[in-house]
Amino acid sequence: MTTLTNTTTVAPVDLSSTLAGFSVSVKDGKVVSNIVELKAAMASKKAELLSTEYVGTREDQMAMIRSAKAAVNKFKDATTKAKTSVKKELLKPFADFEKNANETIKMAEETYDDLNGRYLGLDAERKTEKRGKIREEYDSIAQECGVGEFADALYGLIYDTTWENTASSMKSIKESIKKACESYVQGLSTLQMIQADDDIRKKALEMFNENLDAVKAMAYITSEMAARAEAKAREEARIEAEKARIKAEAAAKIEAERKKAAEEAAAKIEAERKRVEAEAAAKIEAERKKTEAEAKAREEARMKELAAKIEAENKKAAVKPIARSEAECKIVEDKTAIQNKVTAESTSSAVTNVMAGNTNPDLSENSEKANNRIVVSFLPEDWEMVKDYCEVNGIFYSEK
């Protein structure tokens, strides 16, 4: 690598000697030059300049690079000027030739345009005449094939401009027309025979009439009918599912109403049963209370009667000593009879026996007072009433 240092002045880049040896000239229409040597010299100088390292202050470096730029630019300008001069000298003969050639071409084009115009006029007349013949042949063939009202549209679809060329014979044109008409009628018949909904068939026929592609139209019918069948199946499935749902809901509602009615009927029966039972129980309770009240009233009356007899006997016993006699035995028998009557009238088998007599009696087995006593039978629930009565009237009592 070359290193340049600027101390006092900037050394110019030496390219002048290379330019001094550059030569170029034109002889006999050929370029004579040592441009190859000049190119090699520039390549060497380029490598040298690109590998040069400039040192010093920024201003010094800029000055050295500026000088190198000026030398390279001068070299380029000299080479460009030489190229332009050679090109101009070489192109001068061509410019003269080009001028004469352009004038010649123009005259030829004018002649061609005139001739071509007359030719095209004659050819247009020929094509018009041939188109008329083609149409006549088409109308005949279309009628024969049964194209019908679509004949004009079909003619526009099948018409081939190459038929107008002189190379196309009427025989080949008639064959093409017949083939196209038969294909159309066959495709139309096929589409009309295919099972399809009216709107789908109508659309397929429109497609066929646009491009005469029967296969594409049939594929459209197939796909549309399949899609419609699938949609119909889905709708039927939805309807069936809806019917099943409604039926299930109705059944569930009926079952719920049945259960509700059964529960209400059961509740009504239960309420009626409870009412009847309550009325029966109330009636039984009323009868029971009435019976108890009547029994209690009879018992109270009997007890009053018995108490009166006991009181009378007690008063007699207080006046004279009690002695066994036929009369006393009679009283005891009467009291025993009363006792038996009371026991018979009792409504319960569970009775309480109470011995009644004078207060603080001598109850020894040999005492006459011990034999002067009355045994009273009554219901257990009347015990408190009997006890209170004995206590109030000073009547001795004890449970036996």
CSV table of N, CA and C in Angstrom, one decimal, residues 288-366:
chain,number,residue,atom,x,y,z
A,288,ARG,N,-118.9,-39.8,73.3
A,288,ARG,CA,-118.2,-40.3,74.5
A,288,ARG,C,-118.4,-39.3,75.6
A,289,LYS,N,-118.2,-38.0,75.3
A,289,LYS,CA,-118.4,-37.0,76.4
A,289,LYS,C,-119.8,-37.0,76.9
A,290,LYS,N,-120.7,-37.2,76.0
A,290,LYS,CA,-122.1,-37.3,76.4
A,290,LYS,C,-122.4,-38.4,77.3
A,291,THR,N,-121.8,-39.6,76.9
A,291,THR,CA,-122.0,-40.8,77.7
A,291,THR,C,-121.3,-40.6,79.1
A,292,GLU,N,-120.1,-40.1,79.0
A,292,GLU,CA,-119.3,-39.8,80.3
A,292,GLU,C,-120.1,-38.9,81.2
A,293,ALA,N,-120.6,-37.8,80.5
A,293,ALA,CA,-121.4,-36.8,81.3
A,293,ALA,C,-122.6,-37.4,82.0
A,294,GLU,N,-123.3,-38.3,81.2
A,294,GLU,CA,-124.5,-38.9,81.7
A,294,GLU,C,-124.1,-39.9,82.8
A,295,ALA,N,-123.0,-40.7,82.6
A,295,ALA,CA,-122.6,-41.6,83.6
A,295,ALA,C,-122.1,-40.9,84.9
A,296,LYS,N,-121.4,-39.7,84.6
A,296,LYS,CA,-121.0,-39.0,85.8
A,296,LYS,C,-122.1,-38.4,86.6
A,297,ALA,N,-123.1,-37.9,85.8
A,297,ALA,CA,-124.3,-37.4,86.5
A,297,ALA,C,-125.0,-38.5,87.3
A,298,ARG,N,-125.2,-39.6,86.7
A,298,ARG,CA,-125.8,-40.7,87.4
A,298,ARG,C,-125.0,-41.1,88.6
A,299,GLU,N,-123.6,-41.1,88.4
A,299,GLU,CA,-122.8,-41.5,89.6
A,299,GLU,C,-122.8,-40.5,90.7
A,300,GLU,N,-122.9,-39.2,90.3
A,300,GLU,CA,-123.0,-38.1,91.3
A,300,GLU,C,-124.3,-38.3,92.1
A,301,ALA,N,-125.3,-38.5,91.3
A,301,ALA,CA,-126.6,-38.7,92.0
A,301,ALA,C,-126.6,-39.9,92.9
A,302,ARG,N,-126.0,-41.0,92.4
A,302,ARG,CA,-125.9,-42.2,93.2
A,302,ARG,C,-125.1,-41.9,94.5
A,303,MET,N,-123.9,-41.2,94.3
A,303,MET,CA,-123.1,-40.9,95.4
A,303,MET,C,-123.8,-40.0,96.4
A,304,LYS,N,-124.6,-39.1,95.9
A,304,LYS,CA,-125.3,-38.2,96.8
A,304,LYS,C,-126.3,-39.1,97.7
A,305,GLU,N,-127.0,-40.0,96.9
A,305,GLU,CA,-127.9,-40.8,97.6
A,305,GLU,C,-127.2,-41.7,98.6
A,306,LEU,N,-126.1,-42.3,98.2
A,306,LEU,CA,-125.3,-43.1,99.1
A,306,LEU,C,-124.8,-42.4,100.3
A,307,ALA,N,-124.3,-41.1,100.0
A,307,ALA,CA,-123.8,-40.3,101.1
A,307,ALA,C,-124.9,-40.0,102.1
A,308,ALA,N,-126.1,-39.8,101.5
A,308,ALA,CA,-127.2,-39.5,102.4
A,308,ALA,C,-127.5,-40.7,103.3
A,309,LYS,N,-127.5,-41.9,102.7
A,309,LYS,CA,-127.7,-43.1,103.5
A,309,LYS,C,-126.6,-43.3,104.5
A,310,ILE,N,-125.4,-43.1,104.1
A,310,ILE,CA,-124.2,-43.2,105.0
A,310,ILE,C,-124.4,-42.2,106.2
A,311,GLU,N,-124.7,-41.0,105.8
A,311,GLU,CA,-124.9,-40.0,106.9
A,311,GLU,C,-126.0,-40.4,107.8
A,312,ALA,N,-127.1,-40.9,107.3
A,312,ALA,CA,-128.2,-41.3,108.1
A,312,ALA,C,-127.8,-42.5,109.0
A,313,GLU,N,-127.0,-43.4,108.5
A,313,GLU,CA,-126.6,-44.6,109.3
A,313,GLU,C,-125.6,-44.1,110.4
A,314,ASN,N,-124.7,-43.2,110.0
A,314,ASN,CA,-123.8,-42.7,111.0
A,314,ASN,C,-124.5,-42.0,112.1
A,315,LYS,N,-125.5,-41.2,111.8
A,315,LYS,CA,-126.3,-40.6,112.8
A,315,LYS,C,-126.9,-41.6,113.8
A,316,LYS,N,-127.4,-42.6,113.2
A,316,LYS,CA,-128.0,-43.7,114.0
A,316,LYS,C,-127.0,-44.4,114.9
A,317,ALA,N,-125.8,-44.6,114.3
A,317,ALA,CA,-124.7,-45.3,115.0
A,317,ALA,C,-124.2,-44.4,116.2
A,318,ALA,N,-124.3,-43.1,116.0
A,318,ALA,CA,-123.9,-42.2,117.1
A,318,ALA,C,-124.8,-42.2,118.3
A,319,VAL,N,-126.1,-42.5,118.1
A,319,VAL,CA,-127.1,-42.4,119.2
A,319,VAL,C,-127.1,-43.6,120.0
A,320,LYS,N,-127.0,-44.8,119.4
A,320,LYS,CA,-127.0,-46.1,120.2
A,320,LYS,C,-125.9,-46.9,119.7
A,321,PRO,N,-125.4,-47.9,120.5
A,321,PRO,CA,-124.4,-48.8,120.0
A,321,PRO,C,-124.9,-49.6,118.9
A,322,ILE,N,-124.0,-49.9,118.1
A,322,ILE,CA,-124.3,-50.7,116.9
A,322,ILE,C,-124.4,-52.2,117.3
A,323,ALA,N,-125.5,-52.8,117.0
A,323,ALA,CA,-125.7,-54.2,117.4
A,323,ALA,C,-126.2,-55.0,116.2
A,324,ARG,N,-125.8,-56.1,116.1
A,324,ARG,CA,-126.2,-56.9,115.0
A,324,ARG,C,-127.7,-57.4,115.3
A,325,SER,N,-128.5,-57.2,114.4
A,325,SER,CA,-129.9,-57.6,114.5
A,325,SER,C,-130.4,-57.8,113.1
A,326,GLU,N,-131.5,-58.3,113.1
A,326,GLU,CA,-132.1,-58.5,111.7
A,326,GLU,C,-132.2,-57.3,110.9
A,327,ALA,N,-132.6,-56.2,111.7
A,327,ALA,CA,-132.7,-54.9,111.0
A,327,ALA,C,-131.4,-54.4,110.4
A,328,GLU,N,-130.3,-54.5,111.2
A,328,GLU,CA,-129.0,-54.1,110.7
A,328,GLU,C,-128.5,-55.0,109.6
A,329,CYS,N,-128.8,-56.3,109.7
A,329,CYS,CA,-128.5,-57.1,108.6
A,329,CYS,C,-129.2,-56.7,107.3
A,330,LYS,N,-130.4,-56.3,107.5
A,330,LYS,CA,-131.2,-55.8,106.4
A,330,LYS,C,-130.5,-54.6,105.8
A,331,ILE,N,-130.0,-53.7,106.6
A,331,ILE,CA,-129.3,-52.4,106.1
A,331,ILE,C,-128.1,-52.8,105.4
A,332,VAL,N,-127.4,-53.8,106.0
A,332,VAL,CA,-126.1,-54.2,105.3
A,332,VAL,C,-126.5,-54.9,104.0
A,333,GLU,N,-127.6,-55.7,103.9
A,333,GLU,CA,-128.0,-56.3,102.7
A,333,GLU,C,-128.3,-55.2,101.7
A,334,ASP,N,-129.1,-54.2,102.2
A,334,ASP,CA,-129.5,-53.1,101.3
A,334,ASP,C,-128.2,-52.4,100.7
A,335,LYS,N,-127.2,-52.1,101.6
A,335,LYS,CA,-126.0,-51.5,101.2
A,335,LYS,C,-125.2,-52.3,100.2
A,336,THR,N,-125.3,-53.6,100.5
A,336,THR,CA,-124.6,-54.5,99.5
A,336,THR,C,-125.2,-54.5,98.2
A,337,ALA,N,-126.6,-54.5,98.2
A,337,ALA,CA,-127.3,-54.4,97.0
A,337,ALA,C,-127.0,-53.1,96.2
A,338,ILE,N,-126.9,-52.0,97.0
A,338,ILE,CA,-126.5,-50.7,96.4
A,338,ILE,C,-125.1,-50.8,95.7
A,339,GLN,N,-124.2,-51.4,96.5
A,339,GLN,CA,-122.8,-51.6,96.0
A,339,GLN,C,-122.8,-52.4,94.7
A,340,ASN,N,-123.6,-53.5,94.7
A,340,ASN,CA,-123.6,-54.3,93.5
A,340,ASN,C,-124.2,-53.5,92.3
A,341,LYS,N,-125.2,-52.7,92.6
A,341,LYS,CA,-125.8,-51.9,91.6
A,341,LYS,C,-124.9,-50.9,91.0
A,342,VAL,N,-124.1,-50.2,91.9
A,342,VAL,CA,-123.1,-49.2,91.5
A,342,VAL,C,-122.1,-49.9,90.6
A,343,THR,N,-121.6,-51.1,91.1
A,343,THR,CA,-120.6,-51.8,90.3
A,343,THR,C,-121.1,-52.2,89.0
A,344,ALA,N,-122.4,-52.6,88.9
A,344,ALA,CA,-122.9,-53.0,87.6
A,344,ALA,C,-123.0,-51.8,86.6
A,345,GLU,N,-123.4,-50.6,87.2
A,345,GLU,CA,-123.5,-49.5,86.3
A,345,GLU,C,-122.2,-48.9,85.9
A,346,SER,N,-121.1,-49.2,86.6
A,346,SER,CA,-119.8,-48.7,86.2
A,346,SER,C,-119.5,-49.1,84.8
A,347,THR,N,-118.9,-48.2,84.0
A,347,THR,CA,-118.6,-48.4,82.6
A,347,THR,C,-117.2,-48.9,82.4
A,348,SER,N,-116.5,-49.1,83.6
A,348,SER,CA,-115.1,-49.6,83.5
A,348,SER,C,-114.9,-50.8,84.4
A,349,SER,N,-114.1,-51.7,83.9
A,349,SER,CA,-113.8,-52.9,84.8
A,349,SER,C,-112.8,-52.6,85.9
A,350,ALA,N,-112.1,-51.4,85.7
A,350,ALA,CA,-111.1,-51.0,86.7
A,350,ALA,C,-111.9,-50.1,87.7
A,351,VAL,N,-112.2,-50.6,88.9
A,351,VAL,CA,-112.9,-49.9,90.0
A,351,VAL,C,-112.0,-49.8,91.2
A,352,THR,N,-112.4,-48.8,92.0
A,352,THR,CA,-111.7,-48.6,93.3
A,352,THR,C,-112.7,-48.9,94.5
A,353,ASN,N,-112.3,-49.8,95.4
A,353,ASN,CA,-113.2,-50.1,96.5
A,353,ASN,C,-112.7,-49.3,97.7
A,354,VAL,N,-113.7,-48.6,98.3
A,354,VAL,CA,-113.4,-47.7,99.5
A,354,VAL,C,-114.3,-48.1,100.6
A,355,MET,N,-113.8,-48.3,101.8
A,355,MET,CA,-114.6,-48.6,103.0
A,355,MET,C,-114.9,-47.3,103.6
A,356,ALA,N,-116.2,-47.0,103.9
A,356,ALA,CA,-116.7,-45.8,104.5
A,356,ALA,C,-117.4,-46.1,105.8
A,357,GLY,N,-117.3,-45.2,106.8
A,357,GLY,CA,-117.9,-45.4,108.1
A,357,GLY,C,-117.7,-44.2,109.0
A,358,ASN,N,-117.7,-44.4,110.3
A,358,ASN,CA,-117.5,-43.3,111.3
A,358,ASN,C,-116.0,-42.9,111.2
A,359,THR,N,-115.7,-41.6,111.5
A,359,THR,CA,-114.3,-41.2,111.6
A,359,THR,C,-113.7,-41.8,112.8
A,360,ASN,N,-112.4,-42.3,112.7
A,360,ASN,CA,-111.6,-42.9,113.7
A,360,ASN,C,-112.4,-44.2,114.3
A,361,PRO,N,-112.7,-45.1,113.4
A,361,PRO,CA,-113.4,-46.3,113.9
A,361,PRO,C,-112.5,-47.3,114.5
A,362,ASP,N,-113.1,-48.3,115.2
A,362,ASP,CA,-112.3,-49.4,115.7
A,362,ASP,C,-112.4,-50.4,114.7
A,363,LEU,N,-111.4,-50.7,114.0
A,363,LEU,CA,-111.4,-51.6,112.9
A,363,LEU,C,-110.9,-53.0,113.2
A,364,SER,N,-110.8,-53.4,114.5
A,364,SER,CA,-110.4,-54.7,114.8
A,364,SER,C,-111.5,-55.7,114.3
A,365,GLU,N,-111.0,-56.9,114.1
A,365,GLU,CA,-111.9,-57.9,113.4
A,365,GLU,C,-113.1,-58.2,114.3
A,366,ASN,N,-113.0,-58.1,115.6
A,366,ASN,CA,-114.1,-58.4,116.5
A,366,ASN,C,-115.0,-57.2,116.9
